[in-house]
PDB file of C-alpha atoms in Angstrom:
ATOM      1  CA  MET D   1      78.153 163.906 -55.142  1.00  0.00           C
ATOM      2  CA  ARG D   2      81.525 163.167 -54.061  1.00  0.00           C
ATOM      3  CA  ARG D   3      83.061 165.710 -56.466  1.00  0.00           C
ATOM      4  CA  VAL D   4      80.660 168.403 -55.497  1.00  0.00           C
ATOM      5  CA  LEU D   5      80.657 167.655 -51.654  1.00  0.00           C
ATOM      6  CA  PRO D   6      84.078 165.723 -51.060  1.00  0.00           C
ATOM      7  CA  GLN D   7      83.994 166.700 -47.249  1.00  0.00           C
ATOM      8  CA  TYR D   8      81.455 164.230 -46.282  1.00  0.00           C
ATOM      9  CA  ASP D   9      81.712 160.592 -45.428  1.00  0.00           C
ATOM     10  CA  TYR D  10      79.994 158.370 -47.838  1.00  0.00           C
ATOM     11  CA  LEU D  11      78.507 154.806 -47.306  1.00  0.00           C
ATOM     12  CA  TYR D  12      77.340 153.115 -50.513  1.00  0.00           C
ATOM     13  CA  LEU D  13      75.323 149.990 -50.363  1.00  0.00           C
ATOM     14  CA  GLY D  14      74.548 148.040 -53.596  1.00  0.00           C
ATOM     15  CA  ASP D  15      71.968 145.350 -53.576  1.00  0.00           C
ATOM     16  CA  ASN D  16      73.592 143.754 -56.445  1.00  0.00           C
ATOM     17  CA  ALA D  17      72.348 140.268 -55.495  1.00  0.00           C
ATOM     18  CA  ARG D  18      68.817 141.077 -56.005  1.00  0.00           C
ATOM     19  CA  ALA D  19      69.142 143.672 -58.824  1.00  0.00           C
ATOM     20  CA  PRO D  20      67.855 144.611 -61.253  1.00  0.00           C
ATOM     21  CA  TYR D  21      64.885 146.200 -59.480  1.00  0.00           C
ATOM     22  CA  GLY D  22      63.350 147.505 -62.639  1.00  0.00           C
ATOM     23  CA  PRO D  23      60.864 144.605 -63.565  1.00  0.00           C
ATOM     24  CA  ARG D  24      60.005 143.793 -59.822  1.00  0.00           C
ATOM     25  CA  SER D  25      56.696 144.737 -58.238  1.00  0.00           C
ATOM     26  CA  PHE D  26      56.223 147.833 -56.120  1.00  0.00           C
ATOM     27  CA  ASP D  27      55.820 145.744 -52.981  1.00  0.00           C
ATOM     28  CA  VAL D  28      59.155 143.776 -53.564  1.00  0.00           C
ATOM     29  CA  VAL D  29      61.013 147.010 -54.421  1.00  0.00           C
ATOM     30  CA  TYR D  30      59.681 148.667 -51.243  1.00  0.00           C
ATOM     31  CA  ARG D  31      60.611 145.645 -49.131  1.00  0.00           C
ATOM     32  CA  PHE D  32      64.172 145.412 -50.580  1.00  0.00           C
ATOM     33  CA  THR D  33      64.605 149.157 -50.433  1.00  0.00           C
ATOM     34  CA  ARG D  34      63.331 149.352 -46.878  1.00  0.00           C
ATOM     35  CA  GLU D  35      65.920 146.597 -45.753  1.00  0.00           C
ATOM     36  CA  ALA D  36      68.872 148.525 -47.472  1.00  0.00           C
ATOM     37  CA  VAL D  37      67.660 151.724 -45.796  1.00  0.00           C
ATOM     38  CA  MET D  38      67.315 150.086 -42.397  1.00  0.00           C
ATOM     39  CA  ARG D  39      70.818 148.761 -42.730  1.00  0.00           C
ATOM     40  CA  LEU D  40      72.361 152.020 -43.433  1.00  0.00           C
ATOM     41  CA  PHE D  41      70.579 153.580 -40.549  1.00  0.00           C
ATOM     42  CA  SER D  42      71.945 150.838 -38.400  1.00  0.00           C
ATOM     43  CA  MET D  43      75.419 151.880 -39.464  1.00  0.00           C
ATOM     44  CA  GLY D  44      74.920 155.509 -38.569  1.00  0.00           C
ATOM     45  CA  CYS D  45      73.601 157.118 -41.575  1.00  0.00           C
ATOM     46  CA  HIS D  46      71.365 160.041 -40.938  1.00  0.00           C
ATOM     47  CA  LEU D  47      70.413 160.986 -44.596  1.00  0.00           C
ATOM     48  CA  VAL D  48      69.997 158.246 -47.201  1.00  0.00           C
ATOM     49  CA  ILE D  49      69.821 158.944 -50.864  1.00  0.00           C
ATOM     50  CA  LEU D  50      67.984 156.302 -53.054  1.00  0.00           C
ATOM     51  CA  ALA D  51      70.293 156.516 -56.154  1.00  0.00           C
ATOM     52  CA  CYS D  52      68.103 154.063 -58.093  1.00  0.00           C
ATOM     53  CA  ASN D  53      65.304 155.553 -60.047  1.00  0.00           C
ATOM     54  CA  THR D  54      63.191 152.387 -59.710  1.00  0.00           C
ATOM     55  CA  ALA D  55      63.416 152.585 -55.671  1.00  0.00           C
ATOM     56  CA  SER D  56      62.723 156.149 -55.693  1.00  0.00           C
ATOM     57  CA  ALA D  57      59.804 155.731 -57.949  1.00  0.00           C
ATOM     58  CA  LYS D  58      58.269 152.612 -56.231  1.00  0.00           C
ATOM     59  CA  ALA D  59      59.432 153.076 -52.372  1.00  0.00           C
ATOM     60  CA  LEU D  60      60.542 156.550 -51.449  1.00  0.00           C
ATOM     61  CA  ARG D  61      56.875 157.901 -50.743  1.00  0.00           C
ATOM     62  CA  THR D  62      55.982 155.093 -48.495  1.00  0.00           C
ATOM     63  CA  LEU D  63      59.272 155.307 -46.672  1.00  0.00           C
ATOM     64  CA  GLN D  64      58.959 159.013 -45.966  1.00  0.00           C
ATOM     65  CA  GLN D  65      55.299 158.905 -45.050  1.00  0.00           C
ATOM     66  CA  ASN D  66      54.879 155.814 -43.238  1.00  0.00           C
ATOM     67  CA  ASP D  67      58.156 154.491 -41.959  1.00  0.00           C
ATOM     68  CA  LEU D  68      60.359 157.384 -40.911  1.00  0.00           C
ATOM     69  CA  PRO D  69      57.888 158.886 -38.484  1.00  0.00           C
ATOM     70  CA  LYS D  70      57.988 155.656 -36.744  1.00  0.00           C
ATOM     71  CA  ILE D  71      61.592 154.578 -37.137  1.00  0.00           C
ATOM     72  CA  ASP D  72      63.200 158.251 -36.167  1.00  0.00           C
ATOM     73  CA  PRO D  73      61.817 161.482 -37.366  1.00  0.00           C
ATOM     74  CA  ASP D  74      65.039 163.183 -37.625  1.00  0.00           C
ATOM     75  CA  ARG D  75      66.497 160.975 -40.264  1.00  0.00           C
ATOM     76  CA  ARG D  76      65.735 161.489 -43.900  1.00  0.00           C
ATOM     77  CA  VAL D  77      65.558 159.535 -47.214  1.00  0.00           C
ATOM     78  CA  LEU D  78      65.657 161.333 -50.396  1.00  0.00           C
ATOM     79  CA  GLY D  79      65.203 160.364 -54.101  1.00  0.00           C
ATOM     80  CA  VAL D  80      66.601 161.305 -57.501  1.00  0.00           C
ATOM     81  CA  ILE D  81      63.332 161.612 -59.324  1.00  0.00           C
ATOM     82  CA  ARG D  82      62.384 165.175 -57.967  1.00  0.00           C
ATOM     83  CA  PRO D  83      65.650 166.833 -58.354  1.00  0.00           C
ATOM     84  CA  THR D  84      65.983 165.829 -61.948  1.00  0.00           C
ATOM     85  CA  ALA D  85      62.257 166.771 -62.524  1.00  0.00           C
ATOM     86  CA  GLU D  86      62.988 170.274 -61.115  1.00  0.00           C
ATOM     87  CA  ALA D  87      65.958 170.704 -63.602  1.00  0.00           C
ATOM     88  CA  ILE D  88      63.892 169.916 -66.665  1.00  0.00           C
ATOM     89  CA  PRO D  89      61.564 172.786 -67.530  1.00  0.00           C
ATOM     90  CA  PRO D  90      64.335 175.367 -68.232  1.00  0.00           C
ATOM     91  CA  LEU D  91      65.963 172.937 -70.660  1.00  0.00           C
ATOM     92  CA  THR D  92      63.180 172.302 -73.125  1.00  0.00           C
ATOM     93  CA  ALA D  93      61.962 174.983 -75.550  1.00  0.00           C
ATOM     94  CA  SER D  94      59.391 172.462 -77.417  1.00  0.00           C
ATOM     95  CA  ARG D  95      57.968 171.592 -74.084  1.00  0.00           C
ATOM     96  CA  HIS D  96      58.261 167.806 -75.143  1.00  0.00           C
ATOM     97  CA  VAL D  97      60.430 165.660 -73.039  1.00  0.00           C
ATOM     98  CA  GLY D  98      61.319 161.971 -73.250  1.00  0.00           C
ATOM     99  CA  ILE D  99      62.294 159.785 -70.222  1.00  0.00           C
ATOM    100  CA  LEU D 100      64.628 156.803 -70.965  1.00  0.00           C
ATOM    101  CA  ALA D 101      64.298 154.497 -68.011  1.00  0.00           C
ATOM    102  CA  THR D 102      63.574 150.935 -66.693  1.00  0.00           C
ATOM    103  CA  GLU D 103      60.171 149.350 -66.825  1.00  0.00           C
ATOM    104  CA  GLY D 104      59.428 150.027 -63.231  1.00  0.00           C
ATOM    105  CA  THR D 105      60.384 153.585 -63.213  1.00  0.00           C
ATOM    106  CA  ILE D 106      58.148 154.091 -66.803  1.00  0.00           C
ATOM    107  CA  ARG D 107      55.219 152.338 -65.202  1.00  0.00           C
ATOM    108  CA  SER D 108      55.124 154.212 -62.046  1.00  0.00           C
ATOM    109  CA  LYS D 109      54.657 157.599 -64.064  1.00  0.00           C
ATOM    110  CA  SER D 110      56.818 159.271 -61.296  1.00  0.00           C
ATOM    111  CA  TYR D 111      58.482 161.370 -63.895  1.00  0.00           C
ATOM    112  CA  ASP D 112      55.095 162.467 -65.518  1.00  0.00           C
ATOM    113  CA  ILE D 113      53.784 163.246 -61.980  1.00  0.00           C
ATOM    114  CA  GLU D 114      56.926 165.352 -60.769  1.00  0.00           C
ATOM    115  CA  ILE D 115      57.455 167.258 -64.099  1.00  0.00           C
ATOM    116  CA  ALA D 116      53.737 168.103 -63.955  1.00  0.00           C
ATOM    117  CA  HIS D 117      54.202 169.741 -60.670  1.00  0.00           C
ATOM    118  CA  GLN D 118      56.981 171.686 -62.035  1.00  0.00           C
ATOM    119  CA  ALA D 119      55.564 172.506 -65.428  1.00  0.00           C
ATOM    120  CA  PRO D 120      52.028 171.380 -66.170  1.00  0.00           C
ATOM    121  CA  ASP D 121      52.472 172.505 -69.816  1.00  0.00           C
ATOM    122  CA  ILE D 122      55.407 169.797 -70.582  1.00  0.00           C
ATOM    123  CA  THR D 123      54.422 166.707 -72.567  1.00  0.00           C
ATOM    124  CA  VAL D 124      56.198 163.779 -71.086  1.00  0.00           C
ATOM    125  CA  THR D 125      56.715 160.593 -73.076  1.00  0.00           C
ATOM    126  CA  GLY D 126      58.561 157.532 -71.276  1.00  0.00           C
ATOM    127  CA  GLN D 127      60.315 154.785 -73.038  1.00  0.00           C
ATOM    128  CA  ALA D 128      61.343 151.591 -71.252  1.00  0.00           C
ATOM    129  CA  CYS D 129      64.746 150.427 -71.916  1.00  0.00           C
ATOM    130  CA  PRO D 130      65.004 146.956 -70.334  1.00  0.00           C
ATOM    131  CA  LEU D 131      68.286 145.754 -71.478  1.00  0.00           C
ATOM    132  CA  TRP D 132      70.423 148.889 -71.289  1.00  0.00           C
ATOM    133  CA  ALA D 133      71.474 148.479 -67.603  1.00  0.00           C
ATOM    134  CA  ALA D 134      72.486 144.679 -68.133  1.00  0.00           C
ATOM    135  CA  ILE D 135      74.555 145.745 -71.138  1.00  0.00           C
ATOM    136  CA  VAL D 136      76.519 148.144 -68.944  1.00  0.00           C
ATOM    137  CA  GLU D 137      77.043 145.599 -66.194  1.00  0.00           C
ATOM    138  CA  ALA D 138      78.284 143.251 -68.753  1.00  0.00           C
ATOM    139  CA  ASN D 139      80.871 145.866 -69.872  1.00  0.00           C
ATOM    140  CA  GLU D 140      79.238 145.874 -73.270  1.00  0.00           C
ATOM    141  CA  ALA D 141      78.593 149.443 -73.574  1.00  0.00           C
ATOM    142  CA  ASP D 142      80.713 149.924 -76.960  1.00  0.00           C
ATOM    143  CA  SER D 143      79.620 146.581 -78.389  1.00  0.00           C
ATOM    144  CA  ASP D 144      77.374 145.979 -81.522  1.00  0.00           C
ATOM    145  CA  GLY D 145      74.563 144.656 -79.452  1.00  0.00           C
ATOM    146  CA  ALA D 146      74.511 147.884 -77.348  1.00  0.00           C
ATOM    147  CA  ASP D 147      74.264 150.099 -80.526  1.00  0.00           C
ATOM    148  CA  TYR D 148      71.175 147.979 -81.764  1.00  0.00           C
ATOM    149  CA  PHE D 149      69.436 148.071 -78.472  1.00  0.00           C
ATOM    150  CA  VAL D 150      70.134 151.981 -77.836  1.00  0.00           C
ATOM    151  CA  LYS D 151      69.021 152.819 -81.464  1.00  0.00           C
ATOM    152  CA  ARG D 152      65.839 150.790 -81.270  1.00  0.00           C
ATOM    153  CA  CYS D 153      64.675 152.483 -77.737  1.00  0.00           C
ATOM    154  CA  ILE D 154      65.524 156.000 -79.207  1.00  0.00           C
ATOM    155  CA  ASP D 155      63.825 155.536 -82.470  1.00  0.00           C
ATOM    156  CA  GLU D 156      60.669 154.077 -80.817  1.00  0.00           C
ATOM    157  CA  LEU D 157      60.836 157.233 -78.397  1.00  0.00           C
ATOM    158  CA  LEU D 158      60.913 159.851 -81.207  1.00  0.00           C
ATOM    159  CA  LYS D 159      58.522 157.900 -83.202  1.00  0.00           C
ATOM    160  CA  ARG D 160      56.033 158.216 -80.467  1.00  0.00           C
ATOM    161  CA  ASP D 161      56.812 161.977 -79.879  1.00  0.00           C
ATOM    162  CA  PRO D 162      58.748 163.642 -82.799  1.00  0.00           C
ATOM    163  CA  GLU D 163      58.653 167.022 -81.021  1.00  0.00           C
ATOM    164  CA  ILE D 164      60.828 165.906 -78.062  1.00  0.00           C
ATOM    165  CA  ASP D 165      63.865 168.209 -77.689  1.00  0.00           C
ATOM    166  CA  THR D 166      65.111 166.981 -74.407  1.00  0.00           C
ATOM    167  CA  MET D 167      65.778 163.282 -73.278  1.00  0.00           C
ATOM    168  CA  VAL D 168      66.500 162.307 -69.824  1.00  0.00           C
ATOM    169  CA  LEU D 169      68.712 159.368 -68.936  1.00  0.00           C
ATOM    170  CA  ALA D 170      66.477 158.121 -65.864  1.00  0.00           C
ATOM    171  CA  CYS D 171      68.739 155.370 -64.694  1.00  0.00           C
ATOM    172  CA  THR D 172      72.310 155.402 -63.111  1.00  0.00           C
ATOM    173  CA  HIS D 173      73.715 153.223 -65.562  1.00  0.00           C
ATOM    174  CA  TYR D 174      72.721 154.863 -68.873  1.00  0.00           C
ATOM    175  CA  PRO D 175      75.228 157.598 -68.814  1.00  0.00           C
ATOM    176  CA  LEU D 176      78.059 154.840 -69.498  1.00  0.00           C
ATOM    177  CA  LEU D 177      76.108 154.546 -72.737  1.00  0.00           C
ATOM    178  CA  MET D 178      76.382 158.342 -73.623  1.00  0.00           C
ATOM    179  CA  LYS D 179      78.638 157.839 -76.556  1.00  0.00           C
ATOM    180  CA  THR D 180      76.327 155.475 -78.311  1.00  0.00           C
ATOM    181  CA  ILE D 181      73.117 157.444 -77.142  1.00  0.00           C
ATOM    182  CA  ARG D 182      74.603 160.639 -78.764  1.00  0.00           C
ATOM    183  CA  LYS D 183      75.403 158.669 -81.887  1.00  0.00           C
ATOM    184  CA  HIS D 184      71.660 157.810 -82.394  1.00  0.00           C
ATOM    185  CA  VAL D 185      70.122 161.103 -81.014  1.00  0.00           C
ATOM    186  CA  PRO D 186      69.293 163.776 -83.520  1.00  0.00           C
ATOM    187  CA  GLU D 187      71.351 167.013 -83.443  1.00  0.00           C
ATOM    188  CA  GLY D 188      69.610 169.593 -81.396  1.00  0.00           C
ATOM    189  CA  ILE D 189      68.226 167.309 -78.755  1.00  0.00           C
ATOM    190  CA  LYS D 190      69.546 167.620 -75.369  1.00  0.00           C
ATOM    191  CA  VAL D 191      70.534 164.382 -73.548  1.00  0.00           C
ATOM    192  CA  VAL D 192      70.325 165.018 -69.660  1.00  0.00           C
ATOM    193  CA  SER D 193      72.401 163.079 -67.240  1.00  0.00           C
ATOM    194  CA  GLN D 194      70.905 163.417 -63.865  1.00  0.00           C
ATOM    195  CA  GLY D 195      74.059 163.098 -61.674  1.00  0.00           C
ATOM    196  CA  GLU D 196      74.952 166.686 -61.594  1.00  0.00           C
ATOM    197  CA  TYR D 197      71.344 167.980 -60.861  1.00  0.00           C
ATOM    198  CA  VAL D 198      70.983 165.326 -57.851  1.00  0.00           C
ATOM    199  CA  ALA D 199      74.296 166.574 -56.295  1.00  0.00           C
ATOM    200  CA  ASP D 200      73.431 170.243 -56.798  1.00  0.00           C
ATOM    201  CA  SER D 201      70.181 169.466 -55.220  1.00  0.00           C
ATOM    202  CA  LEU D 202      71.833 167.569 -52.409  1.00  0.00           C
ATOM    203  CA  ALA D 203      74.139 170.683 -51.702  1.00  0.00           C
ATOM    204  CA  LYS D 204      71.225 173.032 -51.602  1.00  0.00           C
ATOM    205  CA  TYR D 205      69.258 170.623 -49.315  1.00  0.00           C
ATOM    206  CA  LEU D 206      72.148 170.676 -46.658  1.00  0.00           C
ATOM    207  CA  GLU D 207      72.366 174.501 -46.979  1.00  0.00           C
ATOM    208  CA  ARG D 208      68.548 174.727 -46.104  1.00  0.00           C
ATOM    209  CA  HIS D 209      68.924 172.016 -43.274  1.00  0.00           C
ATOM    210  CA  PRO D 210      71.864 172.955 -41.170  1.00  0.00           C
ATOM    211  CA  ASP D 211      70.668 170.560 -38.464  1.00  0.00           C
ATOM    212  CA  MET D 212      70.982 167.621 -40.655  1.00  0.00           C
ATOM    213  CA  GLU D 213      74.452 169.024 -42.250  1.00  0.00           C
ATOM    214  CA  ALA D 214      75.874 168.983 -38.561  1.00  0.00           C
ATOM    215  CA  ARG D 215      74.720 165.385 -37.928  1.00  0.00           C
ATOM    216  CA  ILE D 216      76.531 164.227 -41.080  1.00  0.00           C
ATOM    217  CA  THR D 217      80.284 163.224 -40.257  1.00  0.00           C
ATOM    218  CA  HIS D 218      82.893 165.114 -42.078  1.00  0.00           C
ATOM    219  CA  GLY D 219      85.730 162.781 -42.749  1.00  0.00           C
ATOM    220  CA  GLY D 220      85.920 162.718 -46.658  1.00  0.00           C
ATOM    221  CA  THR D 221      85.884 158.870 -46.761  1.00  0.00           C
ATOM    222  CA  CYS D 222      83.788 156.476 -48.979  1.00  0.00           C
ATOM    223  CA  ARG D 223      83.033 153.076 -48.225  1.00  0.00           C
ATOM    224  CA  TYR D 224      81.331 150.442 -50.323  1.00  0.00           C
ATOM    225  CA  LEU D 225      79.102 147.385 -49.368  1.00  0.00           C
ATOM    226  CA  THR D 226      77.368 144.976 -51.647  1.00  0.00           C
ATOM    227  CA  THR D 227      74.992 142.057 -51.315  1.00  0.00           C
ATOM    228  CA  GLU D 228      76.671 140.323 -54.172  1.00  0.00           C
ATOM    229  CA  ASN D 229      80.147 138.918 -54.556  1.00  0.00           C
ATOM    230  CA  PRO D 230      82.522 141.581 -53.690  1.00  0.00           C
ATOM    231  CA  ASP D 231      84.970 140.583 -56.560  1.00  0.00           C
ATOM    232  CA  ARG D 232      81.989 140.895 -59.009  1.00  0.00           C
ATOM    233  CA  PHE D 233      80.979 144.199 -57.438  1.00  0.00           C
ATOM    234  CA  THR D 234      84.461 145.573 -57.704  1.00  0.00           C
ATOM    235  CA  GLU D 235      84.801 144.641 -61.377  1.00  0.00           C
ATOM    236  CA  CYS D 236      81.417 146.541 -62.113  1.00  0.00           C
ATOM    237  CA  ALA D 237      82.300 149.504 -59.874  1.00  0.00           C
ATOM    238  CA  GLN D 238      85.422 150.193 -61.475  1.00  0.00           C
ATOM    239  CA  ILE D 239      83.596 150.505 -64.833  1.00  0.00           C
ATOM    240  CA  PHE D 240      81.678 153.464 -63.279  1.00  0.00           C
ATOM    241  CA  LEU D 241      84.083 155.163 -61.189  1.00  0.00           C
ATOM    242  CA  ASN D 242      87.366 154.742 -63.003  1.00  0.00           C
ATOM    243  CA  GLU D 243      89.245 154.004 -59.610  1.00  0.00           C
ATOM    244  CA  PRO D 244      89.909 151.064 -57.500  1.00  0.00           C
ATOM    245  CA  VAL D 245      87.322 150.348 -54.959  1.00  0.00           C
ATOM    246  CA  ILE D 246      87.537 148.268 -51.628  1.00  0.00           C
ATOM    247  CA  VAL D 247      84.127 146.571 -51.005  1.00  0.00           C
ATOM    248  CA  ASP D 248      82.639 144.470 -48.023  1.00  0.00           C
ATOM    249  CA  ASN D 249      79.815 141.919 -48.163  1.00  0.00           C
ATOM    250  CA  VAL D 250      76.423 142.444 -46.473  1.00  0.00           C
ATOM    251  CA  THR D 251      73.261 140.276 -46.185  1.00  0.00           C
ATOM    252  CA  LEU D 252      69.797 141.937 -46.175  1.00  0.00           C
ATOM    253  CA  GLY D 253      66.499 140.373 -45.241  1.00  0.00           C
TER     254      GLY D 253
END
């Protein structure tokens, strides 16, 4: 998003103290997500993106339909699943797509539902990868253990549907495993990282909603907040961003 839309001010809030959200129940993910959204609203954000696929799957609809009309109908909360699903149909020739994600995202069937809205002829097969995010956060993406667990999940997915020609990395952590993933994905299968599609969707959203674009501040800044120890967050953030970050601690709940 910052590469595509560098002119805006960004406030990133990571609920790292209570992550991962993947194995948690719908009610807990909704409560945690609502607390984070409310904190961002209180700090002046008019538009919030749920960058987490699990939060998008388990909390977004309730926030949009039940909470926003009461809190402030002029504010918006968007997710990452619909923009990704909209990008999938032109990418698959076989019309068989695999989703690699957390347990929570897979159980929610959100990708199945959203892709069916876009192209009912596509067969979607989901594969939970419960250890992948933890491997990335431990900075073990290039380890033998990562190689083993990545191969196991990809093999299981292709065993369940050998006709898959497109795999979606439906978790923010998974692109950091891209080198290992490509090593175990057969030639001819596309591996889709959702970041560029989400950023492009946001750009188009702001074009369609000039009123929202006008409310967003245009300072080109980026500030980071975490519910975890700031030193720990800084260490992980630099793995993702390849740049030094300054982070402040916040408490939710």
